[in-house]
Amino acid sequence: MAPPWKRWLGLEPRVVEVPPELRVLMVCMGNICRSPMAEGVLRAKLSAAGLAGRIAVDSAGTIDHHAGEPPDPRAIRVAARRGYDIAAQRARAVDALDFSTFQRMLAMDDDNLAWLRKRAPADAQARIELMLMHARPRADTLEVPDPYYGGEAGFERVLDLLEAASDGLILSLRADLAARGAR
């Protein structure tokens, strides 16, 4: 720690937080299964790719029934087995500000995609798309199935799909960052 006189004279270096260049919002219905898992996977993969400070990730649901709740215990367990810690996340609902705060809003299925597109204001900044459009290799589906009413095997399948989609999404986000840098 610097001596107090350096702080008083303004000579102590300051830590300045740089806001992220891009913001990504993962969206499912209740924000307790698929979207928190997607948030956890993408956060970890962005960190491994050296992009954690440049791209922020959040998740939300199209309903507010579970607002304030942690992810489903099965989602937490399955994610933890693969090294993703999602236990501290809390559910929230998509709000109007999200459409201008996030550059990407990634829906887990067609119903949530339609919900987002219906509610997006005309001047929305967010690109709204399906998460699995980014899967590498292409998934056999474009929808992340809702594992809520099944067992842990369904959560494992969801995680497989999200990992593949996150890899492709990172390629797309890198291109977005490069385009922003060229401006």
JSON list of C-alpha atoms in Angstrom, two decimals:
[
{"chain": "A", "resi": 1, "resn": "MET", "atom": "CA", "xyz": [0.00, 0.00, 0.00]},
{"chain": "A", "resi": 2, "resn": "ALA", "atom": "CA", "xyz": [1.25, 3.48, -0.89]},
{"chain": "A", "resi": 3, "resn": "PRO", "atom": "CA", "xyz": [2.08, 5.95, 1.91]},
{"chain": "A", "resi": 4, "resn": "PRO", "atom": "CA", "xyz": [-0.85, 8.27, 2.81]},
{"chain": "A", "resi": 5, "resn": "TRP", "atom": "CA", "xyz": [0.94, 11.36, 1.48]},
{"chain": "A", "resi": 6, "resn": "LYS", "atom": "CA", "xyz": [0.94, 9.86, -2.04]},
{"chain": "A", "resi": 7, "resn": "ARG", "atom": "CA", "xyz": [-2.80, 9.32, -1.80]},
{"chain": "A", "resi": 8, "resn": "TRP", "atom": "CA", "xyz": [-3.32, 12.90, -0.53]},
{"chain": "A", "resi": 9, "resn": "LEU", "atom": "CA", "xyz": [-1.27, 14.37, -3.37]},
{"chain": "A", "resi": 10, "resn": "GLY", "atom": "CA", "xyz": [-3.02, 12.22, -5.95]},
{"chain": "A", "resi": 11, "resn": "LEU", "atom": "CA", "xyz": [0.17, 10.29, -6.75]},
{"chain": "A", "resi": 12, "resn": "GLU", "atom": "CA", "xyz": [-1.20, 6.86, -5.94]},
{"chain": "A", "resi": 13, "resn": "PRO", "atom": "CA", "xyz": [-2.13, 4.91, -9.08]},
{"chain": "A", "resi": 14, "resn": "ARG", "atom": "CA", "xyz": [-5.85, 4.43, -9.49]},
{"chain": "A", "resi": 15, "resn": "VAL", "atom": "CA", "xyz": [-7.55, 1.35, -10.75]},
{"chain": "A", "resi": 16, "resn": "VAL", "atom": "CA", "xyz": [-9.96, 2.39, -13.46]},
{"chain": "A", "resi": 17, "resn": "GLU", "atom": "CA", "xyz": [-12.54, -0.13, -14.55]},
{"chain": "A", "resi": 18, "resn": "VAL", "atom": "CA", "xyz": [-12.95, -0.21, -18.30]},
{"chain": "A", "resi": 19, "resn": "PRO", "atom": "CA", "xyz": [-16.50, -1.06, -19.35]},
{"chain": "A", "resi": 20, "resn": "PRO", "atom": "CA", "xyz": [-16.89, -4.09, -21.56]},
{"chain": "A", "resi": 21, "resn": "GLU", "atom": "CA", "xyz": [-16.97, -3.51, -25.30]},
{"chain": "A", "resi": 22, "resn": "LEU", "atom": "CA", "xyz": [-19.79, -5.99, -25.84]},
{"chain": "A", "resi": 23, "resn": "ARG", "atom": "CA", "xyz": [-22.61, -7.31, -23.69]},
{"chain": "A", "resi": 24, "resn": "VAL", "atom": "CA", "xyz": [-24.36, -10.65, -24.24]},
{"chain": "A", "resi": 25, "resn": "LEU", "atom": "CA", "xyz": [-27.64, -11.72, -22.62]},
{"chain": "A", "resi": 26, "resn": "MET", "atom": "CA", "xyz": [-28.67, -15.39, -22.48]},
{"chain": "A", "resi": 27, "resn": "VAL", "atom": "CA", "xyz": [-32.45, -15.86, -22.37]},
{"chain": "A", "resi": 28, "resn": "CYS", "atom": "CA", "xyz": [-34.76, -18.76, -21.51]},
{"chain": "A", "resi": 29, "resn": "MET", "atom": "CA", "xyz": [-38.17, -18.84, -19.85]},
{"chain": "A", "resi": 30, "resn": "GLY", "atom": "CA", "xyz": [-37.49, -18.92, -16.12]},
{"chain": "A", "resi": 31, "resn": "ASN", "atom": "CA", "xyz": [-33.76, -18.17, -15.97]},
{"chain": "A", "resi": 32, "resn": "ILE", "atom": "CA", "xyz": [-33.09, -21.16, -13.70]},
{"chain": "A", "resi": 33, "resn": "CYS", "atom": "CA", "xyz": [-31.87, -23.87, -16.12]},
{"chain": "A", "resi": 34, "resn": "ARG", "atom": "CA", "xyz": [-30.71, -23.14, -19.65]},
{"chain": "A", "resi": 35, "resn": "SER", "atom": "CA", "xyz": [-29.77, -19.46, -19.56]},
{"chain": "A", "resi": 36, "resn": "PRO", "atom": "CA", "xyz": [-27.76, -19.60, -16.31]},
{"chain": "A", "resi": 37, "resn": "MET", "atom": "CA", "xyz": [-25.92, -22.61, -17.70]},
{"chain": "A", "resi": 38, "resn": "ALA", "atom": "CA", "xyz": [-25.29, -20.70, -20.94]},
{"chain": "A", "resi": 39, "resn": "GLU", "atom": "CA", "xyz": [-24.03, -17.71, -18.96]},
{"chain": "A", "resi": 40, "resn": "GLY", "atom": "CA", "xyz": [-21.65, -19.90, -16.95]},
{"chain": "A", "resi": 41, "resn": "VAL", "atom": "CA", "xyz": [-20.30, -21.72, -20.00]},
{"chain": "A", "resi": 42, "resn": "LEU", "atom": "CA", "xyz": [-19.76, -18.55, -22.02]},
{"chain": "A", "resi": 43, "resn": "ARG", "atom": "CA", "xyz": [-18.12, -16.73, -19.09]},
{"chain": "A", "resi": 44, "resn": "ALA", "atom": "CA", "xyz": [-15.64, -19.56, -18.61]},
{"chain": "A", "resi": 45, "resn": "LYS", "atom": "CA", "xyz": [-14.86, -19.86, -22.31]},
{"chain": "A", "resi": 46, "resn": "LEU", "atom": "CA", "xyz": [-14.42, -16.10, -22.67]},
{"chain": "A", "resi": 47, "resn": "SER", "atom": "CA", "xyz": [-12.02, -16.15, -19.74]},
{"chain": "A", "resi": 48, "resn": "ALA", "atom": "CA", "xyz": [-10.03, -19.01, -21.30]},
{"chain": "A", "resi": 49, "resn": "ALA", "atom": "CA", "xyz": [-9.93, -17.06, -24.59]},
{"chain": "A", "resi": 50, "resn": "GLY", "atom": "CA", "xyz": [-8.64, -13.91, -22.85]},
{"chain": "A", "resi": 51, "resn": "LEU", "atom": "CA", "xyz": [-11.84, -11.96, -23.55]},
{"chain": "A", "resi": 52, "resn": "ALA", "atom": "CA", "xyz": [-13.42, -11.80, -20.09]},
{"chain": "A", "resi": 53, "resn": "GLY", "atom": "CA", "xyz": [-12.83, -8.07, -19.59]},
{"chain": "A", "resi": 54, "resn": "ARG", "atom": "CA", "xyz": [-13.99, -7.16, -23.07]},
{"chain": "A", "resi": 55, "resn": "ILE", "atom": "CA", "xyz": [-17.29, -9.04, -23.15]},
{"chain": "A", "resi": 56, "resn": "ALA", "atom": "CA", "xyz": [-19.86, -9.08, -20.33]},
{"chain": "A", "resi": 57, "resn": "VAL", "atom": "CA", "xyz": [-22.37, -11.92, -19.99]},
{"chain": "A", "resi": 58, "resn": "ASP", "atom": "CA", "xyz": [-25.67, -12.03, -18.12]},
{"chain": "A", "resi": 59, "resn": "SER", "atom": "CA", "xyz": [-28.84, -14.10, -18.26]},
{"chain": "A", "resi": 60, "resn": "ALA", "atom": "CA", "xyz": [-32.54, -13.46, -17.83]},
{"chain": "A", "resi": 61, "resn": "GLY", "atom": "CA", "xyz": [-35.93, -15.09, -18.29]},
{"chain": "A", "resi": 62, "resn": "THR", "atom": "CA", "xyz": [-39.02, -14.15, -20.24]},
{"chain": "A", "resi": 63, "resn": "ILE", "atom": "CA", "xyz": [-41.08, -14.66, -17.08]},
{"chain": "A", "resi": 64, "resn": "ASP", "atom": "CA", "xyz": [-40.39, -13.34, -13.58]},
{"chain": "A", "resi": 65, "resn": "HIS", "atom": "CA", "xyz": [-41.77, -16.32, -11.66]},
{"chain": "A", "resi": 66, "resn": "HIS", "atom": "CA", "xyz": [-38.33, -17.32, -10.34]},
{"chain": "A", "resi": 67, "resn": "ALA", "atom": "CA", "xyz": [-36.87, -13.82, -9.84]},
{"chain": "A", "resi": 68, "resn": "GLY", "atom": "CA", "xyz": [-34.21, -13.83, -7.13]},
{"chain": "A", "resi": 69, "resn": "GLU", "atom": "CA", "xyz": [-33.89, -17.63, -7.05]},
{"chain": "A", "resi": 70, "resn": "PRO", "atom": "CA", "xyz": [-30.65, -19.53, -7.72]},
{"chain": "A", "resi": 71, "resn": "PRO", "atom": "CA", "xyz": [-30.41, -21.89, -10.69]},
{"chain": "A", "resi": 72, "resn": "ASP", "atom": "CA", "xyz": [-32.07, -25.29, -10.47]},
{"chain": "A", "resi": 73, "resn": "PRO", "atom": "CA", "xyz": [-29.97, -27.56, -8.22]},
{"chain": "A", "resi": 74, "resn": "ARG", "atom": "CA", "xyz": [-29.54, -30.04, -11.09]},
{"chain": "A", "resi": 75, "resn": "ALA", "atom": "CA", "xyz": [-28.14, -27.28, -13.31]},
{"chain": "A", "resi": 76, "resn": "ILE", "atom": "CA", "xyz": [-25.71, -26.28, -10.57]},
{"chain": "A", "resi": 77, "resn": "ARG", "atom": "CA", "xyz": [-24.55, -29.89, -10.06]},
{"chain": "A", "resi": 78, "resn": "VAL", "atom": "CA", "xyz": [-24.13, -30.72, -13.75]},
{"chain": "A", "resi": 79, "resn": "ALA", "atom": "CA", "xyz": [-22.34, -27.44, -14.46]},
{"chain": "A", "resi": 80, "resn": "ALA", "atom": "CA", "xyz": [-20.04, -27.90, -11.45]},
{"chain": "A", "resi": 81, "resn": "ARG", "atom": "CA", "xyz": [-19.03, -31.38, -12.64]},
{"chain": "A", "resi": 82, "resn": "ARG", "atom": "CA", "xyz": [-17.67, -29.72, -15.79]},
{"chain": "A", "resi": 83, "resn": "GLY", "atom": "CA", "xyz": [-16.00, -26.86, -13.94]},
{"chain": "A", "resi": 84, "resn": "TYR", "atom": "CA", "xyz": [-18.64, -24.13, -14.30]},
{"chain": "A", "resi": 85, "resn": "ASP", "atom": "CA", "xyz": [-19.70, -22.37, -11.11]},
{"chain": "A", "resi": 86, "resn": "ILE", "atom": "CA", "xyz": [-23.22, -20.97, -11.54]},
{"chain": "A", "resi": 87, "resn": "ALA", "atom": "CA", "xyz": [-24.37, -21.26, -7.92]},
{"chain": "A", "resi": 88, "resn": "ALA", "atom": "CA", "xyz": [-24.18, -17.52, -7.18]},
{"chain": "A", "resi": 89, "resn": "GLN", "atom": "CA", "xyz": [-26.37, -16.51, -10.10]},
{"chain": "A", "resi": 90, "resn": "ARG", "atom": "CA", "xyz": [-29.91, -15.29, -9.40]},
{"chain": "A", "resi": 91, "resn": "ALA", "atom": "CA", "xyz": [-32.85, -15.34, -11.76]},
{"chain": "A", "resi": 92, "resn": "ARG", "atom": "CA", "xyz": [-34.25, -12.14, -13.18]},
{"chain": "A", "resi": 93, "resn": "ALA", "atom": "CA", "xyz": [-36.68, -11.22, -15.92]},
{"chain": "A", "resi": 94, "resn": "VAL", "atom": "CA", "xyz": [-35.79, -9.46, -19.17]},
{"chain": "A", "resi": 95, "resn": "ASP", "atom": "CA", "xyz": [-36.58, -5.75, -18.91]},
{"chain": "A", "resi": 96, "resn": "ALA", "atom": "CA", "xyz": [-36.94, -2.99, -21.49]},
{"chain": "A", "resi": 97, "resn": "LEU", "atom": "CA", "xyz": [-33.47, -1.61, -20.77]},
{"chain": "A", "resi": 98, "resn": "ASP", "atom": "CA", "xyz": [-31.89, -4.92, -21.83]},
{"chain": "A", "resi": 99, "resn": "PHE", "atom": "CA", "xyz": [-32.73, -4.19, -25.47]},
{"chain": "A", "resi": 100, "resn": "SER", "atom": "CA", "xyz": [-30.42, -1.17, -25.44]},
{"chain": "A", "resi": 101, "resn": "THR", "atom": "CA", "xyz": [-27.83, -2.45, -22.93]},
{"chain": "A", "resi": 102, "resn": "PHE", "atom": "CA", "xyz": [-26.94, -5.69, -24.72]},
{"chain": "A", "resi": 103, "resn": "GLN", "atom": "CA", "xyz": [-25.56, -6.04, -28.23]},
{"chain": "A", "resi": 104, "resn": "ARG", "atom": "CA", "xyz": [-26.61, -9.70, -28.38]},
{"chain": "A", "resi": 105, "resn": "MET", "atom": "CA", "xyz": [-29.65, -11.43, -26.88]},
{"chain": "A", "resi": 106, "resn": "LEU", "atom": "CA", "xyz": [-29.47, -15.18, -27.37]},
{"chain": "A", "resi": 107, "resn": "ALA", "atom": "CA", "xyz": [-32.69, -17.14, -26.95]},
{"chain": "A", "resi": 108, "resn": "MET", "atom": "CA", "xyz": [-32.61, -20.80, -26.06]},
{"chain": "A", "resi": 109, "resn": "ASP", "atom": "CA", "xyz": [-35.66, -21.71, -28.17]},
{"chain": "A", "resi": 110, "resn": "ASP", "atom": "CA", "xyz": [-38.16, -20.40, -30.71]},
{"chain": "A", "resi": 111, "resn": "ASP", "atom": "CA", "xyz": [-40.76, -19.40, -28.10]},
{"chain": "A", "resi": 112, "resn": "ASN", "atom": "CA", "xyz": [-38.30, -17.18, -26.23]},
{"chain": "A", "resi": 113, "resn": "LEU", "atom": "CA", "xyz": [-36.94, -15.84, -29.52]},
{"chain": "A", "resi": 114, "resn": "ALA", "atom": "CA", "xyz": [-40.47, -14.83, -30.60]},
{"chain": "A", "resi": 115, "resn": "TRP", "atom": "CA", "xyz": [-41.12, -13.27, -27.17]},
{"chain": "A", "resi": 116, "resn": "LEU", "atom": "CA", "xyz": [-37.96, -11.16, -27.42]},
{"chain": "A", "resi": 117, "resn": "ARG", "atom": "CA", "xyz": [-38.65, -10.06, -30.98]},
{"chain": "A", "resi": 118, "resn": "LYS", "atom": "CA", "xyz": [-42.24, -9.12, -30.13]},
{"chain": "A", "resi": 119, "resn": "ARG", "atom": "CA", "xyz": [-41.13, -6.92, -27.22]},
{"chain": "A", "resi": 120, "resn": "ALA", "atom": "CA", "xyz": [-38.06, -5.38, -28.81]},
{"chain": "A", "resi": 121, "resn": "PRO", "atom": "CA", "xyz": [-38.55, -1.65, -29.33]},
{"chain": "A", "resi": 122, "resn": "ALA", "atom": "CA", "xyz": [-38.08, -0.31, -32.86]},
{"chain": "A", "resi": 123, "resn": "ASP", "atom": "CA", "xyz": [-34.77, 1.28, -31.84]},
{"chain": "A", "resi": 124, "resn": "ALA", "atom": "CA", "xyz": [-33.43, -1.84, -30.08]},
{"chain": "A", "resi": 125, "resn": "GLN", "atom": "CA", "xyz": [-29.66, -2.13, -30.22]},
{"chain": "A", "resi": 126, "resn": "ALA", "atom": "CA", "xyz": [-29.59, -5.85, -29.52]},
{"chain": "A", "resi": 127, "resn": "ARG", "atom": "CA", "xyz": [-29.16, -8.51, -32.18]},
{"chain": "A", "resi": 128, "resn": "ILE", "atom": "CA", "xyz": [-31.71, -11.17, -31.22]},
{"chain": "A", "resi": 129, "resn": "GLU", "atom": "CA", "xyz": [-30.99, -14.73, -32.32]},
{"chain": "A", "resi": 130, "resn": "LEU", "atom": "CA", "xyz": [-31.02, -18.38, -31.30]},
{"chain": "A", "resi": 131, "resn": "MET", "atom": "CA", "xyz": [-28.04, -19.58, -29.28]},
{"chain": "A", "resi": 132, "resn": "LEU", "atom": "CA", "xyz": [-27.67, -22.77, -31.29]},
{"chain": "A", "resi": 133, "resn": "MET", "atom": "CA", "xyz": [-27.20, -20.84, -34.54]},
{"chain": "A", "resi": 134, "resn": "HIS", "atom": "CA", "xyz": [-23.60, -20.64, -33.35]},
{"chain": "A", "resi": 135, "resn": "ALA", "atom": "CA", "xyz": [-23.06, -24.34, -32.61]},
{"chain": "A", "resi": 136, "resn": "ARG", "atom": "CA", "xyz": [-19.82, -25.76, -34.00]},
{"chain": "A", "resi": 137, "resn": "PRO", "atom": "CA", "xyz": [-20.31, -28.36, -35.34]},
{"chain": "A", "resi": 138, "resn": "ARG", "atom": "CA", "xyz": [-23.93, -27.68, -36.20]},
{"chain": "A", "resi": 139, "resn": "ALA", "atom": "CA", "xyz": [-26.31, -29.19, -33.67]},
{"chain": "A", "resi": 140, "resn": "ASP", "atom": "CA", "xyz": [-29.09, -31.54, -34.76]},
{"chain": "A", "resi": 141, "resn": "THR", "atom": "CA", "xyz": [-31.53, -28.91, -33.47]},
{"chain": "A", "resi": 142, "resn": "LEU", "atom": "CA", "xyz": [-31.74, -25.13, -33.30]},
{"chain": "A", "resi": 143, "resn": "GLU", "atom": "CA", "xyz": [-33.46, -25.17, -29.91]},
{"chain": "A", "resi": 144, "resn": "VAL", "atom": "CA", "xyz": [-31.88, -25.88, -26.54]},
{"chain": "A", "resi": 145, "resn": "PRO", "atom": "CA", "xyz": [-34.42, -28.27, -24.96]},
{"chain": "A", "resi": 146, "resn": "ASP", "atom": "CA", "xyz": [-35.85, -27.35, -21.58]},
{"chain": "A", "resi": 147, "resn": "PRO", "atom": "CA", "xyz": [-34.51, -29.95, -19.12]},
{"chain": "A", "resi": 148, "resn": "TYR", "atom": "CA", "xyz": [-36.69, -28.83, -16.19]},
{"chain": "A", "resi": 149, "resn": "TYR", "atom": "CA", "xyz": [-39.16, -31.74, -16.19]},
{"chain": "A", "resi": 150, "resn": "GLY", "atom": "CA", "xyz": [-36.53, -34.44, -16.73]},
{"chain": "A", "resi": 151, "resn": "GLY", "atom": "CA", "xyz": [-33.51, -35.85, -15.01]},
{"chain": "A", "resi": 152, "resn": "GLU", "atom": "CA", "xyz": [-29.86, -34.87, -14.97]},
{"chain": "A", "resi": 153, "resn": "ALA", "atom": "CA", "xyz": [-29.26, -36.48, -18.37]},
{"chain": "A", "resi": 154, "resn": "GLY", "atom": "CA", "xyz": [-31.31, -33.66, -19.90]},
{"chain": "A", "resi": 155, "resn": "PHE", "atom": "CA", "xyz": [-29.10, -31.10, -18.18]},
{"chain": "A", "resi": 156, "resn": "GLU", "atom": "CA", "xyz": [-26.01, -32.89, -19.51]},
{"chain": "A", "resi": 157, "resn": "ARG", "atom": "CA", "xyz": [-27.43, -32.70, -23.06]},
{"chain": "A", "resi": 158, "resn": "VAL", "atom": "CA", "xyz": [-28.13, -28.98, -22.60]},
{"chain": "A", "resi": 159, "resn": "LEU", "atom": "CA", "xyz": [-24.56, -28.42, -21.44]},
{"chain": "A", "resi": 160, "resn": "ASP", "atom": "CA", "xyz": [-23.21, -30.30, -24.49]},
{"chain": "A", "resi": 161, "resn": "LEU", "atom": "CA", "xyz": [-25.21, -28.03, -26.79]},
{"chain": "A", "resi": 162, "resn": "LEU", "atom": "CA", "xyz": [-24.23, -24.86, -24.94]},
{"chain": "A", "resi": 163, "resn": "GLU", "atom": "CA", "xyz": [-20.54, -25.71, -25.01]},
{"chain": "A", "resi": 164, "resn": "ALA", "atom": "CA", "xyz": [-20.64, -26.24, -28.79]},
{"chain": "A", "resi": 165, "resn": "ALA", "atom": "CA", "xyz": [-22.64, -23.05, -29.33]},
{"chain": "A", "resi": 166, "resn": "SER", "atom": "CA", "xyz": [-20.37, -20.99, -27.07]},
{"chain": "A", "resi": 167, "resn": "ASP", "atom": "CA", "xyz": [-17.33, -21.94, -29.13]},
{"chain": "A", "resi": 168, "resn": "GLY", "atom": "CA", "xyz": [-19.02, -20.67, -32.30]},
{"chain": "A", "resi": 169, "resn": "LEU", "atom": "CA", "xyz": [-20.38, -17.61, -30.54]},
{"chain": "A", "resi": 170, "resn": "ILE", "atom": "CA", "xyz": [-16.89, -16.60, -29.42]},
{"chain": "A", "resi": 171, "resn": "LEU", "atom": "CA", "xyz": [-15.78, -16.62, -33.06]},
{"chain": "A", "resi": 172, "resn": "SER", "atom": "CA", "xyz": [-18.67, -14.31, -33.92]},
{"chain": "A", "resi": 173, "resn": "LEU", "atom": "CA", "xyz": [-17.97, -12.04, -30.94]},
{"chain": "A", "resi": 174, "resn": "ARG", "atom": "CA", "xyz": [-14.30, -11.79, -31.94]},
{"chain": "A", "resi": 175, "resn": "ALA", "atom": "CA", "xyz": [-15.46, -10.59, -35.37]},
{"chain": "A", "resi": 176, "resn": "ASP", "atom": "CA", "xyz": [-17.71, -8.01, -33.68]},
{"chain": "A", "resi": 177, "resn": "LEU", "atom": "CA", "xyz": [-14.80, -6.77, -31.57]},
{"chain": "A", "resi": 178, "resn": "ALA", "atom": "CA", "xyz": [-12.57, -6.53, -34.65]},
{"chain": "A", "resi": 179, "resn": "ALA", "atom": "CA", "xyz": [-15.25, -4.57, -36.52]},
{"chain": "A", "resi": 180, "resn": "ARG", "atom": "CA", "xyz": [-15.62, -2.17, -33.59]},
{"chain": "A", "resi": 181, "resn": "GLY", "atom": "CA", "xyz": [-11.85, -1.67, -33.53]},
{"chain": "A", "resi": 182, "resn": "ALA", "atom": "CA", "xyz": [-11.84, -0.85, -37.23]},
{"chain": "A", "resi": 183, "resn": "ARG", "atom": "CA", "xyz": [-14.30, 2.02, -36.74]}
]
